[in-house]
XYZ file of C-alpha atoms in Angstrom:
566
model
C 12.453 -43.017 -32.579
C 9.532 -41.259 -30.971
C 10.306 -42.772 -27.560
C 13.951 -41.728 -27.789
C 13.025 -38.153 -28.704
C 10.565 -38.030 -25.807
C 13.247 -39.209 -23.388
C 15.663 -36.644 -24.797
C 13.142 -33.847 -24.259
C 12.471 -34.965 -20.690
C 16.196 -35.073 -19.897
C 16.683 -31.652 -21.466
C 13.802 -30.112 -19.509
C 15.106 -31.584 -16.259
C 18.470 -29.905 -16.845
C 16.924 -26.469 -17.211
C 16.480 -24.303 -14.156
C 12.859 -23.478 -13.414
C 12.057 -19.790 -13.590
C 9.385 -17.903 -11.661
C 7.666 -14.664 -12.630
C 8.003 -11.770 -10.177
C 4.806 -10.805 -8.413
C 3.266 -7.352 -8.724
C 4.950 -5.824 -5.650
C 8.379 -7.334 -6.405
C 8.889 -5.612 -9.755
C 9.788 -2.278 -8.173
C 12.707 -3.523 -6.060
C 15.276 -4.763 -8.640
C 14.631 -1.702 -10.806
C 15.303 0.787 -7.994
C 17.905 -1.048 -5.888
C 21.386 0.483 -5.760
C 24.377 0.658 -3.433
C 22.750 3.443 -1.386
C 19.297 1.833 -1.136
C 19.789 -1.927 -1.443
C 16.119 -2.868 -0.768
C 17.273 -5.333 1.885
C 15.373 -5.837 5.114
C 16.611 -7.511 8.249
C 14.986 -9.702 10.912
C 17.057 -10.256 14.061
C 16.595 -12.680 16.938
C 18.772 -12.030 19.987
C 19.330 -14.981 22.305
C 20.459 -15.113 25.909
C 23.486 -17.242 24.971
C 26.144 -16.996 22.278
C 25.209 -18.317 18.834
C 26.829 -21.592 17.774
C 27.516 -21.213 14.010
C 27.688 -24.972 13.346
C 24.287 -25.605 14.918
C 22.889 -22.556 13.114
C 24.078 -24.004 9.782
C 22.405 -27.334 10.569
C 19.176 -25.542 11.480
C 19.267 -23.495 8.269
C 19.812 -26.605 6.125
C 16.834 -28.269 7.813
C 14.480 -25.297 7.450
C 15.224 -24.055 3.917
C 13.397 -26.856 2.016
C 10.159 -25.605 3.603
C 10.657 -22.187 1.963
C 11.001 -22.800 -1.804
C 10.685 -19.081 -2.575
C 14.107 -18.522 -0.945
C 16.079 -20.955 -3.140
C 16.237 -18.560 -6.091
C 18.560 -16.109 -7.805
C 17.272 -12.951 -9.464
C 17.983 -12.648 -13.198
C 17.523 -9.744 -15.600
C 15.930 -10.581 -18.941
C 15.360 -8.474 -22.045
C 11.775 -7.576 -21.124
C 11.438 -8.465 -17.446
C 13.163 -9.711 -14.312
C 12.572 -13.263 -13.162
C 13.608 -15.681 -10.428
C 15.607 -18.751 -11.357
C 15.549 -21.658 -8.943
C 18.982 -22.780 -7.793
C 20.637 -25.470 -5.704
C 23.167 -23.070 -4.163
C 23.698 -23.642 -0.469
C 23.340 -20.701 1.880
C 26.382 -20.624 4.177
C 26.019 -19.029 7.599
C 28.602 -16.266 7.996
C 29.815 -14.012 10.823
C 28.705 -10.412 10.535
C 31.705 -8.237 9.724
C 30.408 -5.747 7.159
C 28.018 -2.832 7.236
C 24.259 -3.350 7.526
C 22.110 -4.151 4.474
C 24.933 -4.936 2.046
C 23.611 -5.543 -1.521
C 22.032 -8.922 -2.237
C 21.259 -8.247 -5.888
C 24.103 -7.207 -8.199
C 23.386 -7.313 -11.908
C 25.128 -10.182 -13.668
C 25.944 -12.120 -10.496
C 24.179 -15.356 -9.570
C 23.800 -15.035 -5.832
C 21.090 -16.013 -3.387
C 18.685 -13.221 -2.536
C 19.084 -13.702 1.223
C 21.811 -14.323 3.792
C 22.003 -15.535 7.398
C 24.561 -13.875 9.678
C 25.485 -14.137 13.336
C 27.273 -11.848 15.751
C 27.535 -12.518 19.466
C 24.070 -13.594 20.610
C 22.295 -12.350 17.483
C 20.974 -14.282 14.487
C 20.361 -11.947 11.535
C 18.424 -12.836 8.387
C 18.807 -10.260 5.592
C 16.439 -10.706 2.644
C 16.046 -8.882 -0.662
C 12.533 -7.436 -0.657
C 11.667 -8.905 -4.067
C 11.690 -12.386 -2.485
C 9.020 -11.859 0.170
C 7.479 -9.377 2.584
C 7.901 -8.950 6.325
C 5.219 -11.479 7.296
C 7.014 -14.293 5.430
C 10.409 -13.209 6.783
C 9.042 -13.420 10.332
C 7.743 -16.944 9.611
C 11.171 -17.923 8.246
C 13.054 -16.609 11.290
C 10.507 -18.234 13.614
C 11.080 -21.636 11.989
C 14.871 -21.131 11.945
C 14.876 -20.103 15.592
C 12.775 -23.092 16.622
C 15.038 -25.536 14.769
C 18.172 -23.925 16.231
C 16.866 -24.143 19.805
C 15.809 -27.763 19.218
C 19.343 -28.696 18.117
C 21.111 -26.651 20.805
C 18.897 -27.760 23.734
C 17.740 -31.314 22.896
C 17.482 -32.225 26.575
C 14.763 -29.593 27.141
C 13.096 -28.932 23.772
C 11.488 -31.691 21.706
C 10.265 -31.855 18.111
C 6.667 -31.522 19.343
C 7.529 -28.160 20.929
C 8.447 -26.583 17.588
C 5.541 -28.030 15.588
C 3.421 -24.849 16.078
C 6.216 -22.849 14.386
C 5.983 -24.808 11.127
C 3.293 -23.711 8.674
C 1.680 -26.597 6.790
C 1.058 -25.178 3.325
C 0.935 -26.962 -0.063
C 3.915 -26.140 -2.288
C 1.632 -24.651 -4.948
C 0.162 -22.130 -2.516
C 3.592 -21.115 -1.214
C 4.637 -19.880 -4.674
C 1.219 -18.416 -5.502
C 0.992 -14.899 -6.966
C -1.885 -13.712 -4.800
C -2.117 -10.338 -6.544
C -3.203 -12.000 -9.781
C -5.412 -14.501 -7.982
C -7.423 -11.869 -6.109
C -7.247 -8.701 -8.191
C -6.721 -9.380 -11.886
C -9.935 -11.068 -13.058
C -12.665 -10.059 -10.641
C -15.892 -8.699 -12.074
C -17.012 -7.472 -8.688
C -13.945 -5.315 -8.287
C -14.238 -4.033 -11.846
C -17.813 -2.954 -11.227
C -16.706 -1.064 -8.146
C -13.908 0.515 -10.110
C -16.337 1.636 -12.790
C -18.075 3.908 -10.314
C -16.756 7.394 -10.613
C -14.890 8.553 -7.569
C -13.359 11.831 -6.783
C -9.639 11.390 -7.085
C -7.699 13.020 -4.319
C -5.251 15.592 -5.510
C -1.731 14.460 -4.793
C 0.107 16.892 -2.583
C 3.759 17.191 -1.738
C 4.432 15.977 1.783
C 6.817 17.496 4.281
C 10.163 15.673 4.137
C 12.649 15.275 6.945
C 15.914 17.124 6.326
C 19.345 16.511 7.774
C 23.018 15.834 7.111
C 23.302 12.619 5.143
C 25.859 10.003 6.089
C 28.545 8.968 3.610
C 27.191 6.511 1.024
C 23.801 6.838 2.784
C 25.176 4.482 5.418
C 22.452 3.252 7.771
C 22.035 4.894 11.159
C 20.139 2.187 13.071
C 18.701 2.908 16.526
C 16.696 0.194 18.293
C 14.492 0.756 21.316
C 13.287 -2.211 23.386
C 10.516 -1.955 25.978
C 8.229 -4.329 27.925
C 5.224 -5.179 25.772
C 2.847 -5.173 28.737
C 3.864 -1.645 29.771
C 3.345 -0.064 26.357
C 0.061 -1.964 25.878
C -1.152 -0.494 29.168
C -0.103 2.981 27.998
C -2.050 2.506 24.751
C -5.045 1.169 26.695
C -5.035 4.244 28.933
C -5.529 6.327 25.779
C -8.142 3.872 24.393
C -6.016 3.053 21.367
C -4.525 0.005 19.708
C -0.768 -0.440 19.835
C -0.257 0.520 16.175
C -2.443 3.632 16.453
C -0.716 4.645 19.687
C 2.787 4.348 18.195
C 1.729 6.145 15.006
C 0.251 8.997 17.061
C 3.416 9.397 19.167
C 5.465 9.308 15.963
C 3.237 11.848 14.192
C 3.471 14.279 17.107
C 7.272 13.908 17.125
C 7.323 14.656 13.389
C 5.210 17.770 13.932
C 7.598 18.969 16.655
C 10.611 18.476 14.367
C 8.831 20.239 11.484
C 8.234 23.479 13.439
C 9.873 26.398 11.665
C 9.853 24.592 8.310
C 7.304 24.870 5.499
C 3.898 23.709 6.815
C 3.484 20.906 4.306
C 1.289 17.971 5.411
C 2.681 15.029 7.357
C 1.895 11.856 5.387
C 2.695 8.399 6.753
C 3.304 5.462 4.391
C 1.938 2.331 6.089
C 2.468 -1.144 4.542
C -0.610 -3.344 5.002
C -0.442 -7.142 5.057
C -3.267 -8.237 2.729
C -3.464 -11.857 3.946
C -6.041 -11.237 6.722
C -8.261 -9.321 4.262
C -7.841 -11.603 1.224
C -7.214 -15.229 2.275
C -3.793 -16.315 1.074
C -0.958 -18.556 2.250
C 1.600 -17.353 -0.241
C 5.224 -17.019 0.834
C 5.883 -14.201 -1.591
C 5.007 -10.499 -1.415
C 1.372 -9.713 -0.686
C 1.047 -6.234 0.769
C -0.197 -2.779 -0.161
C 1.158 0.596 0.964
C -1.414 3.183 1.999
C -0.559 6.845 2.456
C -2.187 8.458 5.489
C -2.401 12.246 5.432
C -2.850 13.772 8.867
C -4.749 17.029 9.398
C -2.919 20.139 10.530
C -3.336 20.781 14.274
C -3.752 24.139 15.915
C -1.056 25.244 18.398
C -3.424 24.251 21.212
C -4.162 20.777 19.775
C -0.605 19.802 18.805
C 0.748 18.958 22.314
C -2.318 16.798 23.087
C -1.512 13.128 22.388
C -5.204 12.180 22.555
C -5.918 14.540 19.641
C -3.273 12.796 17.528
C -4.654 9.382 18.505
C -8.165 10.368 17.381
C -6.901 11.657 14.034
C -4.748 8.594 13.346
C -7.544 6.194 14.355
C -10.065 7.939 12.066
C -7.713 7.930 9.071
C -6.786 4.274 9.662
C -10.465 3.345 9.776
C -11.196 5.120 6.490
C -8.142 3.720 4.682
C -8.223 0.091 5.863
C -11.171 -0.917 3.703
C -10.761 -4.084 1.602
C -12.537 -2.558 -1.395
C -10.236 0.477 -1.368
C -7.086 -1.644 -1.166
C -8.401 -4.030 -3.830
C -9.316 -1.205 -6.199
C -5.835 0.287 -5.895
C -4.145 -3.058 -6.612
C -6.479 -3.751 -9.538
C -5.662 -0.411 -11.162
C -1.937 -1.068 -10.885
C -2.309 -4.581 -12.319
C -4.320 -3.177 -15.205
C -1.540 -0.689 -15.941
C 1.044 -3.455 -15.670
C -0.861 -5.568 -18.238
C -0.763 -2.807 -20.856
C 0.665 -4.292 -24.070
C 2.761 -1.233 -24.941
C 4.404 -1.267 -21.523
C 5.036 -5.002 -21.634
C 7.028 -4.854 -24.887
C 9.353 -2.140 -23.590
C 12.870 -3.429 -22.821
C 13.871 -3.823 -19.195
C 16.190 -0.804 -19.267
C 13.374 1.590 -20.218
C 11.044 0.041 -17.644
C 13.732 0.478 -14.985
C 14.159 4.133 -15.923
C 10.415 4.754 -15.671
C 10.160 2.986 -12.310
C 13.103 4.964 -10.916
C 11.494 8.252 -11.938
C 8.163 7.182 -10.421
C 9.980 6.080 -7.261
C 11.646 9.481 -6.935
C 8.318 11.256 -7.394
C 6.701 8.986 -4.799
C 9.400 9.940 -2.270
C 7.919 13.451 -2.174
C 4.389 12.150 -1.550
C 5.009 10.782 1.936
C 6.991 11.996 4.933
C 8.118 8.678 6.369
C 7.079 5.043 6.613
C 5.900 3.188 9.701
C 5.244 -0.541 9.934
C 4.211 -2.817 12.782
C 5.181 -6.287 11.559
C 3.279 -7.880 14.449
C 4.289 -10.693 16.767
C 6.931 -13.348 16.430
C 5.094 -15.913 18.537
C 7.112 -18.549 20.354
C 5.999 -21.268 22.790
C 6.809 -20.456 26.397
C 9.518 -23.127 26.544
C 11.369 -21.526 23.599
C 10.755 -17.907 24.614
C 12.859 -18.466 27.746
C 15.988 -18.627 25.536
C 15.199 -15.464 23.526
C 15.928 -11.939 24.703
C 14.162 -9.958 21.937
C 13.631 -9.629 18.180
C 14.100 -6.695 15.796
C 13.086 -5.750 12.268
C 14.495 -2.981 10.075
C 15.134 -2.148 6.438
C 17.147 0.168 4.243
C 15.674 3.610 3.849
C 16.078 6.548 1.508
C 15.314 8.888 4.417
C 13.959 7.664 7.778
C 11.654 4.758 8.673
C 10.158 3.129 11.772
C 9.542 -0.607 12.199
C 8.194 -2.529 15.182
C 7.939 -6.184 16.209
C 7.079 -7.941 19.470
C 8.577 -11.162 20.805
C 9.338 -12.838 24.145
C 7.517 -10.228 26.223
C 9.162 -7.172 24.660
C 8.401 -4.723 21.868
C 11.265 -3.481 19.697
C 11.033 -0.263 17.691
C 13.784 0.275 15.106
C 14.601 3.534 13.345
C 16.625 3.347 10.135
C 17.922 6.694 8.937
C 20.469 8.041 6.456
C 20.993 11.193 8.556
C 23.498 11.998 11.283
C 20.923 13.822 13.383
C 18.720 11.838 15.784
C 16.266 14.488 16.962
C 13.219 12.582 15.720
C 14.281 9.365 17.443
C 15.047 11.338 20.609
C 11.575 12.909 20.669
C 9.846 9.571 20.017
C 11.600 7.567 22.734
C 11.536 10.352 25.332
C 7.785 10.697 24.704
C 7.391 7.014 25.575
C 9.575 7.522 28.652
C 7.280 10.347 29.793
C 4.333 7.933 29.462
C 5.998 5.551 31.928
C 7.446 3.156 29.326
C 11.104 2.260 30.079
C 13.252 2.130 26.930
C 16.570 0.354 26.335
C 18.575 1.652 23.355
C 20.975 -0.260 21.114
C 22.600 1.186 18.012
C 25.353 0.718 15.438
C 26.630 4.224 16.262
C 29.386 5.410 18.638
C 30.853 1.938 19.187
C 34.055 1.834 21.252
C 36.764 -0.416 19.806
C 40.185 -1.488 21.027
C 42.897 0.648 19.449
C 45.806 -1.049 17.698
C 49.348 -0.088 18.678
C 50.824 -1.238 15.364
C 50.601 1.407 12.653
C 50.923 -1.170 9.870
C 47.574 -2.820 10.654
C 44.059 -1.542 11.164
C 43.503 1.221 13.695
C 40.750 -0.667 15.526
C 40.544 -4.275 16.682
C 37.134 -5.836 16.094
C 36.377 -8.741 18.468
C 35.434 -12.136 16.993
C 31.798 -12.815 16.161
C 31.589 -15.708 18.630
C 30.618 -14.685 22.151
C 27.832 -13.155 24.205
C 26.440 -9.679 23.621
C 26.704 -7.229 26.537
C 23.733 -7.022 28.886
C 24.833 -4.101 31.076
C 23.600 -0.609 30.225
C 24.325 3.017 31.122
C 21.599 5.562 31.844
C 21.849 8.665 29.691
C 21.466 11.737 31.948
C 19.579 13.695 29.257
C 17.145 11.307 27.548
C 16.808 8.945 30.519
C 17.042 5.815 28.345
C 19.218 2.818 29.179
C 22.013 2.601 26.578
C 23.228 -0.992 26.109
C 26.638 -1.848 24.723
C 30.037 -0.169 24.658
C 29.085 3.369 23.626
C 31.156 6.520 23.977
C 28.059 8.709 23.536
C 24.299 8.312 23.623
C 22.985 7.572 20.094
C 19.943 9.795 20.739
C 21.424 13.041 22.095
C 25.209 12.499 21.700
C 25.699 12.920 25.453
C 28.986 11.392 26.766
C 28.415 8.159 28.696
C 30.244 6.392 31.485
C 31.566 3.148 30.019
C 33.323 0.274 31.819
C 37.093 0.058 32.070
C 37.251 -3.025 29.834
C 35.503 -1.235 26.957
C 38.735 -1.026 24.949
C 39.949 -4.573 25.513
C 40.311 -6.906 22.537
C 37.297 -9.025 23.538
C 34.887 -6.144 24.273
C 31.880 -6.728 22.050
C 29.042 -4.360 21.287
C 25.662 -5.520 20.003
C 26.848 -4.604 16.471
C 30.294 -5.097 14.910
C 32.329 -1.945 14.354
C 32.293 -2.446 10.582
C 34.532 -0.204 8.538
C 33.052 1.488 5.484
C 34.335 -0.330 2.413
C 35.451 1.144 -0.878
C 33.382 -0.284 -3.710
C 36.306 -1.432 -5.846
C 34.311 -2.904 -8.729
C 32.207 0.219 -9.178
C 35.289 2.458 -8.931
C 37.201 0.473 -11.569
C 34.231 0.469 -13.973
C 33.762 4.215 -13.541
C 37.376 5.104 -14.301
C 37.553 2.608 -17.177
C 34.562 4.316 -18.799
C 36.085 7.778 -18.245
C 39.429 6.640 -19.699
C 37.910 5.169 -22.867
C 35.679 8.220 -23.348
C 38.660 10.580 -22.917
C 40.747 8.725 -25.512
C 37.883 8.630 -28.038
C 37.179 12.358 -27.608
C 40.878 13.231 -27.934
C 41.208 11.289 -31.219
C 38.028 12.883 -32.600
C 39.296 16.376 -31.759
C 42.729 15.571 -33.174
C 41.238 14.313 -36.454
C 38.667 17.119 -36.766
C 40.962 20.029 -35.944
C 43.994 18.459 -37.676
C 46.142 18.831 -34.587
C 49.440 17.007 -34.017
C 49.434 13.844 -31.927
C 50.237 15.841 -28.783
C 46.606 15.816 -27.592
C 46.131 11.995 -27.596
C 49.566 11.515 -26.038
C 48.835 14.025 -23.274
C 45.462 12.359 -22.706
C 47.150 8.965 -22.453
C 49.635 10.311 -19.892
C 46.743 11.779 -17.901
C 44.937 8.427 -17.949
C 48.065 6.606 -16.748
C 48.509 9.031 -13.845
C 44.806 8.748 -12.973
C 44.960 4.953 -12.933
C 48.003 5.168 -10.677
C 45.932 7.180 -8.202
C 43.022 4.745 -8.503
C 45.376 1.832 -7.869
C 46.595 3.479 -4.679
C 42.992 3.705 -3.434
C 41.790 0.296 -4.593
C 44.844 -1.752 -3.666
């Protein structure tokens, strides 16, 4: 009997899906994600040739077992969120929708990442609770190597892609490095016990502009030769990250002129793996806020002054003990018993409020993800790589690959003055910039009024390589654009720009109506209206005219909703 019960328990445990606790950094993302800010980030590899979706699917199937942290679905429990391991297969899909579509929707069991293709681009979109940018770069590097191996077997061998595969034990891949390094460390606690002067939190200057509908992403990518911008940074005796941050800070100061002189504060994510040895494939980063001093009118135009200020602040902030102390304090707060027993809904509410408050404590975020290293034999097939993420305001991200550096701006505003000032500043330093964007895309017009007004070309094909020089900003604008994404200047575009097969770098995705959310909203309003009408009718002893009129109003409203949804 004992043996049978043991076998039954083993069979029962094997049938259960294994669940994984969210790490410290991941807990913010499911609580604050919504349809406007989906907490999805995107790594893109653009090839010289068109993407073959069948080979891409084979490459994805071969690579995914090496990344166990990706084979999960996010679930919402009574007291916390957790990951549940799944055997769902990720299917490669053509990109037809808007950027950064939601990956986590409460109540739905869906993978927390997707792989898309469009033209020559391979796009991996990942929910930020799964991993950070360093792991996403490693995933795309492995996927890219496997894809090139399968698509060019006569040139590339299995030995060529071995450097792209990280050899890490499975236990370390799923390790929660925050708890390993920061939770039970006497040395850190002793450092924390020393009294330090706490800096008074100040409200940062925030960029203002006209927001796009549904906070739709305005993505502008600038690509430049890595050697040229490294030489420009070297001429100013600065590292690449400090140089870009200084150019960005000066552009922010120029945009801020005439507004309230609040401080410019940059939020900079820091990869903690070089400082605290870890091979985890989950989140392991810390965000540091860098407050820049206020320049005088004479100092502000001087780029060297900005470089000195940024370098000094970086040096003071990038101290392991400072980053460790901050993480330890947050883990201590997270371990509070009273907070742990609160239901998930109350925790979500508190995190959303804290997230809103934190938005006013930094101006913008800037992140240099680093290099996506490829062997020389593989780099010959890659044009460039890009990284970007959803933003509640405006953010800058950079990555280098295949001899080029790509800087991506994600913004929820129509205006592009900040991007214009940043890229034209690089142009004035002798750095040529090529611009791609999901704005101002020319599409073929349909002659039939019964179908869509624009014809979107199929996802299979090669992205355009030709570019037009904008007469105002001087940047090369790649793709089929009616106007420059930076200054809205009309551009000369080729005669075939409106043909059915004309393909931009991005698909001309139409903004979708969120049908599920719309139906739920009107269902709630309808039920509430009927309940209120019956309460008023019973309390005031009115005839049944009020509920009947309310019912007629609900029917007419649902008729209007049906016209929109259907």
